[in-house]
Structures are given as C-alpha cells and as structure tokens.
Amino acid sequence: MQRSDVRRDDGTWVGLALDVQDRHQPELGVFSAGPRLLVSQLTRPVLLAVVEEPLQGVDFWRTDAYRSFVPPLRADMGRALSGSPERWAHRFAQYLSESPGSPLHEGRWLLSCESPLQRRRHAATSHAEYWGSMLVEGHPDGYIDWYFHSTSWEVLPLRPMPDPGDNRVKAYRKQIREGTLPPVLLWWVSGLDCHLILDGHARLAAAIAESVEPPLLQLHRTVPRDDLAARIDAAVGFYEYELARFAELRAVHGPTVPDGAASAGPQLVRTLRPPGSSTGSDTGVASIGSGSVRVTAHAFHPARPPVNRVRVCPGHRPGRGRSAHYSTSPGAVC
C-alpha cells in the first residue's frame, strides 16, 4: 500500500490517500442481495440489515462478532502522538494495511481528519447532546431512520457503547483532560447511509461523558483522477455510439424505433458513478458533439435504487471535443 499526504491549496494537511493493490477482497465488507445487507468480517456475520420499503430506513441486527483490527492503544502512545492527527493517521493506516479484519481492498481510499459530523453541531448544542444524538441506538436490534435523519451522517456502533462508569471509559476521560485522547476511527458506508465505528467505542463514550468533540479519522473510498477521466471518456464514447446506432435504425425503420437514450442513458450513469461516492449526489458534465450530457447520480445503495437523470444540455459547452468535469462527495465503498 502506498500512502500520500492530502493537503489544501494553503498547505494544510487534511488526510492520507491510501492506494491499495493486490488485495482483491476486503476482510470486512458489505454484501447485498435485494433489500438485504450483510456486514461480514473474516466470514463472521457482524451486522444483518433489511431496507424497509419504501426506502425510509434500515432494520438491523448486530451479532457482537465484530473485533477491532486496531490493537489496544496505550496511554504512552497517546502522549507520544497527541496533537498530531497526521501521525495518528499514519499509525491507523498501518493497522488498516497490516491487521486482519480491515475493510481495505484494491483501490484508492482517503483517511481524513475532517468529517461532515464536525460541522453540523449548532453552537447552542453541547457536545454531549450532539454526539449522543448522532449515535444509532439499539442492541442487538435497531433502526437507521433515513426519513428523519437523511444526510445527517449518523454513527452506528458495531458493538454496544460502554457505560460512563466502564473502566476503559474512565481511563479515556483522564486522557481527554490531559489532551492525549487517540482519535475515533469511522468508516463511511453509503449502503447504510451512516458511519460505522471501526475503533474507539470507549473513546467516543468518554468524549460524550466529558462533553468534548472527539478527535476523528474518517475512512472512505474514493477514485483516482486519472481513472475517473478514463472511465468518463469510455462511457461517453459508448453513449455516443449507441445513440448513433439507434439513429441509423430510426432512419431505416422509422420513428417507431426508440432513440436509444432510455437504454444508453442509465448505463452511462451507472458507469460514471464512482465506486466510493457518498449518498450525496455526484454530478458529471461531459461534452458530446454540439451539446453535452449532464449526469446526476446518487451513490451506491444496494437496496435503494439510484435516482438517475440524464439530459442533453445544448447550451452547456464545457470545451471542444470530449471533455468532462466530475465532482464527488466523500463517501465509502461497500
């Protein structure tokens, strides 16, 4: 696995890009069959879920089989790495790469110290109240409400949250007061429309007990820019070919033959949708001939059909030839 720093234009460090090769299957992954989802770790079922019709939420059942691939983080390590999200990210990247039971598999991933969860708290709301409200409750069964909590990026523990009186929580509360608390590791899973806690259940419980914002590292899958450009180019080429083929058929057989957009359009959207996008919409614009195709695709939801819209925009000409602009929101892959 190759690691590279991700920085803003002003040089501020925001995370690590992890390029994973020769790891074709994740040891912690999400599998789907119709409305049913399974989170499995090393062949052990961790979470079973069913998407409720009409796509308003998810009923789930936790099995207590999840085991963190991160070894116990000692207090001396917390003191050595305190105040440095970058050093913590490299340490967790090592655990993600080398320990069994990790969700990493072939592709590009982003491990970031920034999360949309950190930007949603209202100033009048305490950290304890906010982070407590972001936890999906229920053990062993519970419900992820897509209707009332759409795009709120809730947090689903993979095992029961410990009580404030738990010895581990007490130890982490002491580290909070010392300023040495290790970050909580989250994994964004678009198929559940929430984050899963990979490591740090007790640390998050301690932060809530102390009413402070927990340090976070968020993992999600992304797509390299060059791979995305190649995918867009190939998809647009196929779309143009299909429309031209149907146009020839219409010229021979008349207007009873469809124009091809109904079949080629959805395939274009599916191809352009990146494998690690979030539940937010991903929008691409690719110039085709005298106009352009604008694509809006909702990210991968195995039981939540994507809302795909393809339309030709004659007035939008991003450039000559075949060019494309594509933006993706942070997300994860199942």
CSV table of C-alpha atoms in Angstrom, one decimal:
chain,number,residue,atom,x,y,z
A,1,MET,CA,0.0,0.0,0.0
A,2,GLN,CA,1.2,3.5,-0.9
A,3,ARG,CA,0.4,6.5,1.3
A,4,SER,CA,0.5,10.1,0.2
A,5,ASP,CA,-0.4,13.3,2.0
A,6,VAL,CA,-3.6,15.2,1.0
A,7,ARG,CA,-3.3,19.0,1.6
A,8,ARG,CA,-5.4,22.0,0.8
A,9,ASP,CA,-4.1,24.8,-1.5
A,10,ASP,CA,-2.7,26.6,1.5
A,11,GLY,CA,-0.7,23.6,2.6
A,12,THR,CA,-3.0,22.5,5.4
A,13,TRP,CA,-2.8,18.7,5.9
A,14,VAL,CA,-6.2,17.1,5.8
A,15,GLY,CA,-5.5,13.4,5.4
A,16,LEU,CA,-3.8,10.4,3.7
A,17,ALA,CA,-4.6,8.9,0.3
A,18,LEU,CA,-4.1,5.1,0.5
A,19,ASP,CA,-3.5,3.3,-2.8
A,20,VAL,CA,-4.2,-0.4,-2.2
A,21,GLN,CA,-3.0,-3.1,-4.6
A,22,ASP,CA,-3.1,-6.9,-4.7
A,23,ARG,CA,-5.9,-7.0,-2.1
A,24,HIS,CA,-8.9,-8.0,-4.2
A,25,GLN,CA,-11.3,-8.9,-1.4
A,26,PRO,CA,-11.9,-6.9,1.8
A,27,GLU,CA,-11.8,-8.8,5.1
A,28,LEU,CA,-14.5,-6.5,6.4
A,29,GLY,CA,-17.1,-5.8,3.8
A,30,VAL,CA,-20.7,-5.1,3.0
A,31,PHE,CA,-22.7,-7.6,0.8
A,32,SER,CA,-26.2,-7.1,-0.6
A,33,ALA,CA,-29.0,-9.2,-2.1
A,34,GLY,CA,-32.0,-7.2,-2.9
A,35,PRO,CA,-33.1,-5.3,0.2
A,36,ARG,CA,-30.9,-7.4,2.5
A,37,LEU,CA,-27.4,-6.3,3.6
A,38,LEU,CA,-24.7,-8.2,5.5
A,39,VAL,CA,-21.6,-6.8,7.1
A,40,SER,CA,-19.1,-9.6,7.5
A,41,GLN,CA,-15.6,-9.7,9.0
A,42,LEU,CA,-13.4,-12.7,8.1
A,43,THR,CA,-16.5,-14.7,7.2
A,44,ARG,CA,-18.2,-13.8,10.6
A,45,PRO,CA,-21.6,-12.0,10.3
A,46,VAL,CA,-21.3,-8.7,12.1
A,47,LEU,CA,-24.5,-6.9,11.1
A,48,LEU,CA,-27.6,-8.1,9.3
A,49,ALA,CA,-29.9,-5.5,7.8
A,50,VAL,CA,-33.0,-5.1,5.7
A,51,VAL,CA,-34.0,-2.0,3.9
A,52,GLU,CA,-37.6,-1.0,4.8
A,53,GLU,CA,-39.9,-0.2,1.9
A,54,PRO,CA,-40.5,2.4,0.6
A,55,LEU,CA,-36.8,3.1,1.3
A,56,GLN,CA,-37.3,5.1,4.5
A,57,GLY,CA,-34.8,3.2,6.8
A,58,VAL,CA,-32.9,0.1,7.7
A,59,ASP,CA,-33.8,-2.5,10.3
A,60,PHE,CA,-30.5,-4.1,11.6
A,61,TRP,CA,-29.3,-6.8,14.0
A,62,ARG,CA,-25.8,-6.8,15.5
A,63,THR,CA,-24.2,-10.1,16.3
A,64,ASP,CA,-21.5,-9.0,18.7
A,65,ALA,CA,-19.0,-10.7,16.4
A,66,TYR,CA,-17.1,-7.6,15.4
A,67,ARG,CA,-13.5,-7.4,16.5
A,68,SER,CA,-11.4,-4.2,16.0
A,69,PHE,CA,-8.3,-4.8,13.9
A,70,VAL,CA,-6.6,-1.9,15.9
A,71,PRO,CA,-4.6,-3.2,18.9
A,72,PRO,CA,-5.2,-1.6,22.3
A,73,LEU,CA,-3.8,2.0,22.3
A,74,ARG,CA,-1.7,2.5,25.4
A,75,ALA,CA,-1.6,5.8,27.3
A,76,ASP,CA,2.1,6.3,26.5
A,77,MET,CA,1.3,6.1,22.7
A,78,GLY,CA,-1.4,8.7,23.2
A,79,ARG,CA,1.1,11.0,24.9
A,80,ALA,CA,3.7,10.4,22.1
A,81,LEU,CA,1.2,11.2,19.3
A,82,SER,CA,-1.0,13.7,21.0
A,83,GLY,CA,-1.9,16.8,19.0
A,84,SER,CA,-0.8,15.3,15.6
A,85,PRO,CA,-3.7,14.0,13.5
A,86,GLU,CA,-1.1,13.3,10.8
A,87,ARG,CA,0.9,11.0,12.9
A,88,TRP,CA,-2.2,9.2,14.1
A,89,ALA,CA,-3.4,8.8,10.5
A,90,HIS,CA,-0.1,7.1,9.6
A,91,ARG,CA,-0.4,4.8,12.6
A,92,PHE,CA,-4.0,3.8,11.8
A,93,ALA,CA,-3.1,3.4,8.1
A,94,GLN,CA,-0.5,0.8,9.2
A,95,TYR,CA,-3.2,-1.0,11.2
A,96,LEU,CA,-5.6,-0.9,8.2
A,97,SER,CA,-3.0,-2.3,5.9
A,98,GLU,CA,-1.4,-5.0,8.1
A,99,SER,CA,-4.0,-6.2,10.5
A,100,PRO,CA,-6.6,-8.9,9.6
A,101,GLY,CA,-10.2,-7.8,9.6
A,102,SER,CA,-9.8,-4.4,7.8
A,103,PRO,CA,-12.2,-3.1,5.1
A,104,LEU,CA,-9.3,-2.0,2.8
A,105,HIS,CA,-9.2,-3.6,-0.6
A,106,GLU,CA,-7.9,-2.7,-4.1
A,107,GLY,CA,-8.4,0.9,-5.0
A,108,ARG,CA,-7.9,4.4,-3.5
A,109,TRP,CA,-9.0,5.3,0.0
A,110,LEU,CA,-9.0,8.6,1.9
A,111,LEU,CA,-8.2,8.6,5.6
A,112,SER,CA,-9.1,12.2,6.7
A,113,CYS,CA,-9.1,14.1,10.0
A,114,GLU,CA,-12.1,16.1,8.6
A,115,SER,CA,-15.7,14.9,8.7
A,116,PRO,CA,-19.1,16.5,8.0
A,117,LEU,CA,-20.0,15.4,11.5
A,118,GLN,CA,-17.8,18.1,12.9
A,119,ARG,CA,-19.6,20.8,11.0
A,120,ARG,CA,-23.2,20.1,11.9
A,121,ARG,CA,-23.3,20.9,15.6
A,122,HIS,CA,-25.2,24.1,16.5
A,123,ALA,CA,-23.3,26.4,18.8
A,124,ALA,CA,-26.2,26.2,21.4
A,125,THR,CA,-25.9,22.4,21.5
A,126,SER,CA,-23.4,20.8,23.8
A,127,HIS,CA,-21.0,18.2,22.5
A,128,ALA,CA,-22.5,15.6,24.8
A,129,GLU,CA,-26.0,16.3,23.4
A,130,TYR,CA,-24.9,16.4,19.8
A,131,TRP,CA,-22.7,13.4,19.7
A,132,GLY,CA,-25.2,11.4,21.8
A,133,SER,CA,-27.9,12.3,19.2
A,134,MET,CA,-25.7,11.1,16.3
A,135,LEU,CA,-25.4,7.6,17.7
A,136,VAL,CA,-27.8,5.0,16.3
A,137,GLU,CA,-29.4,3.3,19.3
A,138,GLY,CA,-30.4,-0.3,19.7
A,139,HIS,CA,-28.8,-3.6,20.7
A,140,PRO,CA,-28.9,-6.1,19.4
A,141,ASP,CA,-31.5,-4.8,17.0
A,142,GLY,CA,-32.3,-1.2,16.0
A,143,TYR,CA,-33.3,1.1,13.2
A,144,ILE,CA,-31.5,3.6,10.9
A,145,ASP,CA,-34.1,6.2,10.0
A,146,TRP,CA,-33.5,7.5,6.5
A,147,TYR,CA,-36.6,9.7,6.6
A,148,PHE,CA,-36.0,11.9,9.6
A,149,HIS,CA,-32.2,11.7,9.5
A,150,SER,CA,-31.5,11.9,5.8
A,151,THR,CA,-27.9,13.2,5.1
A,152,SER,CA,-27.2,13.6,8.8
A,153,TRP,CA,-24.4,11.1,8.7
A,154,GLU,CA,-25.3,9.2,11.8
A,155,VAL,CA,-22.8,6.9,13.6
A,156,LEU,CA,-23.6,3.2,14.1
A,157,PRO,CA,-21.5,1.3,16.7
A,158,LEU,CA,-20.6,-2.2,15.7
A,159,ARG,CA,-20.8,-3.3,19.4
A,160,PRO,CA,-22.7,-1.8,22.4
A,161,MET,CA,-21.4,1.5,23.6
A,162,PRO,CA,-19.8,1.2,27.1
A,163,ASP,CA,-21.3,3.0,30.1
A,164,PRO,CA,-19.7,6.1,31.5
A,165,GLY,CA,-18.6,4.0,34.5
A,166,ASP,CA,-16.7,1.5,32.4
A,167,ASN,CA,-13.0,1.3,33.4
A,168,ARG,CA,-11.9,1.9,29.8
A,169,VAL,CA,-14.1,5.0,29.6
A,170,LYS,CA,-12.7,6.3,32.8
A,171,ALA,CA,-9.2,5.9,31.6
A,172,TYR,CA,-10.0,7.7,28.3
A,173,ARG,CA,-11.7,10.5,30.2
A,174,LYS,CA,-8.5,11.1,32.0
A,175,GLN,CA,-6.7,11.2,28.7
A,176,ILE,CA,-9.2,13.8,27.5
A,177,ARG,CA,-8.3,16.0,30.3
A,178,GLU,CA,-4.6,15.5,29.5
A,179,GLY,CA,-5.2,16.2,25.8
A,180,THR,CA,-3.9,12.9,24.7
A,181,LEU,CA,-7.1,11.0,23.5
A,182,PRO,CA,-6.5,8.9,20.4
A,183,PRO,CA,-8.9,9.5,17.5
A,184,VAL,CA,-12.1,7.5,16.9
A,185,LEU,CA,-11.9,5.6,13.6
A,186,LEU,CA,-15.0,5.8,11.4
A,187,TRP,CA,-15.9,4.2,8.1
A,188,TRP,CA,-18.5,5.8,5.9
A,189,VAL,CA,-20.8,3.1,4.3
A,190,SER,CA,-23.1,4.6,1.8
A,191,GLY,CA,-25.3,1.4,1.7
A,192,LEU,CA,-26.4,2.2,5.3
A,193,ASP,CA,-26.2,6.0,4.9
A,194,CYS,CA,-24.1,6.2,8.1
A,195,HIS,CA,-20.7,5.8,9.6
A,196,LEU,CA,-19.6,2.6,11.3
A,197,ILE,CA,-17.3,2.8,14.3
A,198,LEU,CA,-14.2,0.7,13.4
A,199,ASP,CA,-12.3,1.5,16.5
A,200,GLY,CA,-12.9,3.8,19.5
A,201,HIS,CA,-16.3,2.9,21.0
A,202,ALA,CA,-15.0,3.6,24.5
A,203,ARG,CA,-13.2,6.8,23.4
A,204,LEU,CA,-16.4,8.2,21.9
A,205,ALA,CA,-18.3,7.3,25.1
A,206,ALA,CA,-15.6,9.2,27.1
A,207,ALA,CA,-15.9,12.2,24.8
A,208,ILE,CA,-19.6,12.3,25.3
A,209,ALA,CA,-19.2,11.9,29.1
A,210,GLU,CA,-16.8,14.8,29.1
A,211,SER,CA,-18.9,16.8,26.6
A,212,VAL,CA,-16.0,17.4,24.2
A,213,GLU,CA,-15.6,17.0,20.5
A,214,PRO,CA,-13.9,13.6,19.9
A,215,PRO,CA,-10.9,13.6,17.5
A,216,LEU,CA,-11.9,11.7,14.4
A,217,LEU,CA,-10.3,9.9,11.5
A,218,GLN,CA,-12.8,9.1,8.7
A,219,LEU,CA,-12.2,6.4,6.2
A,220,HIS,CA,-13.9,6.2,2.8
A,221,ARG,CA,-13.2,5.0,-0.7
A,222,THR,CA,-12.5,7.4,-3.5
A,223,VAL,CA,-11.4,7.2,-7.1
A,224,PRO,CA,-8.1,8.4,-8.7
A,225,ARG,CA,-8.5,11.4,-11.0
A,226,ASP,CA,-6.8,9.6,-14.0
A,227,ASP,CA,-9.0,6.6,-13.6
A,228,LEU,CA,-12.1,8.8,-13.4
A,229,ALA,CA,-11.1,10.6,-16.6
A,230,ALA,CA,-10.6,7.3,-18.4
A,231,ARG,CA,-13.9,6.0,-17.2
A,232,ILE,CA,-15.8,9.1,-18.3
A,233,ASP,CA,-14.1,9.0,-21.7
A,234,ALA,CA,-15.1,5.4,-22.3
A,235,ALA,CA,-18.6,5.9,-21.0
A,236,VAL,CA,-19.2,8.9,-23.2
A,237,GLY,CA,-17.8,7.1,-26.3
A,238,PHE,CA,-20.2,4.2,-25.7
A,239,TYR,CA,-23.1,6.6,-25.2
A,240,GLU,CA,-22.4,8.4,-28.5
A,241,TYR,CA,-22.0,5.0,-30.3
A,242,GLU,CA,-25.4,3.8,-29.0
A,243,LEU,CA,-27.2,7.0,-30.0
A,244,ALA,CA,-25.6,6.8,-33.5
A,245,ARG,CA,-26.6,3.2,-33.8
A,246,PHE,CA,-30.3,3.9,-32.9
A,247,ALA,CA,-30.3,6.9,-35.2
A,248,GLU,CA,-29.3,4.6,-38.1
A,249,LEU,CA,-32.1,2.2,-37.2
A,250,ARG,CA,-34.6,5.0,-37.0
A,251,ALA,CA,-33.6,6.2,-40.4
A,252,VAL,CA,-34.4,2.7,-41.8
A,253,HIS,CA,-37.4,1.7,-39.8
A,254,GLY,CA,-39.0,5.0,-38.9
A,255,PRO,CA,-39.9,6.7,-35.6
A,256,THR,CA,-41.3,3.6,-34.0
A,257,VAL,CA,-37.7,2.7,-33.1
A,258,PRO,CA,-36.6,4.5,-29.9
A,259,ASP,CA,-33.8,7.0,-29.9
A,260,GLY,CA,-31.7,4.9,-27.6
A,261,ALA,CA,-31.5,7.3,-24.7
A,262,ALA,CA,-33.7,5.2,-22.5
A,263,SER,CA,-31.2,2.3,-22.6
A,264,ALA,CA,-27.9,4.1,-23.0
A,265,GLY,CA,-28.6,6.8,-20.5
A,266,PRO,CA,-28.9,4.7,-17.4
A,267,GLN,CA,-25.9,2.7,-18.4
A,268,LEU,CA,-23.9,5.9,-18.7
A,269,VAL,CA,-25.0,7.0,-15.3
A,270,ARG,CA,-24.0,3.6,-13.7
A,271,THR,CA,-20.6,3.8,-15.3
A,272,LEU,CA,-19.9,7.4,-14.3
A,273,ARG,CA,-21.0,6.7,-10.7
A,274,PRO,CA,-17.7,6.2,-8.8
A,275,PRO,CA,-17.3,3.2,-6.5
A,276,GLY,CA,-16.7,5.2,-3.4
A,277,SER,CA,-19.2,8.0,-3.6
A,278,SER,CA,-21.4,9.1,-0.7
A,279,THR,CA,-25.1,9.3,-0.6
A,280,GLY,CA,-25.0,12.8,-1.8
A,281,SER,CA,-25.4,13.3,-5.5
A,282,ASP,CA,-22.4,13.1,-7.8
A,283,THR,CA,-22.6,15.3,-10.9
A,284,GLY,CA,-20.7,15.0,-14.1
A,285,VAL,CA,-20.8,17.0,-17.3
A,286,ALA,CA,-19.3,15.6,-20.5
A,287,SER,CA,-19.3,17.3,-23.8
A,288,ILE,CA,-20.8,15.4,-26.7
A,289,GLY,CA,-20.9,16.8,-30.2
A,290,SER,CA,-22.6,20.2,-30.2
A,291,GLY,CA,-24.0,19.8,-26.7
A,292,SER,CA,-23.2,18.0,-23.6
A,293,VAL,CA,-24.6,15.3,-21.3
A,294,ARG,CA,-25.2,16.3,-17.7
A,295,VAL,CA,-25.3,13.3,-15.3
A,296,THR,CA,-26.6,13.4,-11.8
A,297,ALA,CA,-26.3,10.0,-10.0
A,298,HIS,CA,-27.0,9.1,-6.4
A,299,ALA,CA,-24.3,6.9,-4.9
A,300,PHE,CA,-24.4,3.2,-4.4
A,301,HIS,CA,-27.3,2.0,-2.3
A,302,PRO,CA,-27.7,-1.7,-2.8
A,303,ALA,CA,-31.4,-1.7,-2.0
A,304,ARG,CA,-32.0,2.0,-2.6
A,305,PRO,CA,-32.4,2.4,-6.4
A,306,PRO,CA,-30.3,5.3,-7.6
A,307,VAL,CA,-32.1,8.4,-8.9
A,308,ASN,CA,-30.5,8.8,-12.3
A,309,ARG,CA,-31.1,11.7,-14.6
A,310,VAL,CA,-29.5,12.1,-18.0
A,311,ARG,CA,-30.3,15.0,-20.2
A,312,VAL,CA,-28.7,16.8,-23.2
A,313,CYS,CA,-27.9,20.4,-22.5
A,314,PRO,CA,-27.4,22.2,-25.8
A,315,GLY,CA,-26.4,25.4,-24.1
A,316,HIS,CA,-23.7,23.9,-22.0
A,317,ARG,CA,-20.4,23.6,-23.8
A,318,PRO,CA,-17.5,23.0,-21.4
A,319,GLY,CA,-15.0,22.8,-24.2
A,320,ARG,CA,-14.2,21.4,-27.6
A,321,GLY,CA,-14.1,17.7,-28.2
A,322,ARG,CA,-14.9,15.3,-25.4
A,323,SER,CA,-14.1,16.8,-22.1
A,324,ALA,CA,-15.7,16.2,-18.7
A,325,HIS,CA,-16.0,17.7,-15.2
A,326,TYR,CA,-16.9,15.4,-12.3
A,327,SER,CA,-17.1,16.1,-8.6
A,328,THR,CA,-17.6,13.6,-5.9
A,329,SER,CA,-18.6,13.9,-2.3
A,330,PRO,CA,-16.6,12.0,0.4
A,331,GLY,CA,-18.0,8.5,0.7
A,332,ALA,CA,-17.2,5.0,1.3
A,333,VAL,CA,-17.5,1.7,-0.6
A,334,CYS,CA,-19.2,-1.4,0.4
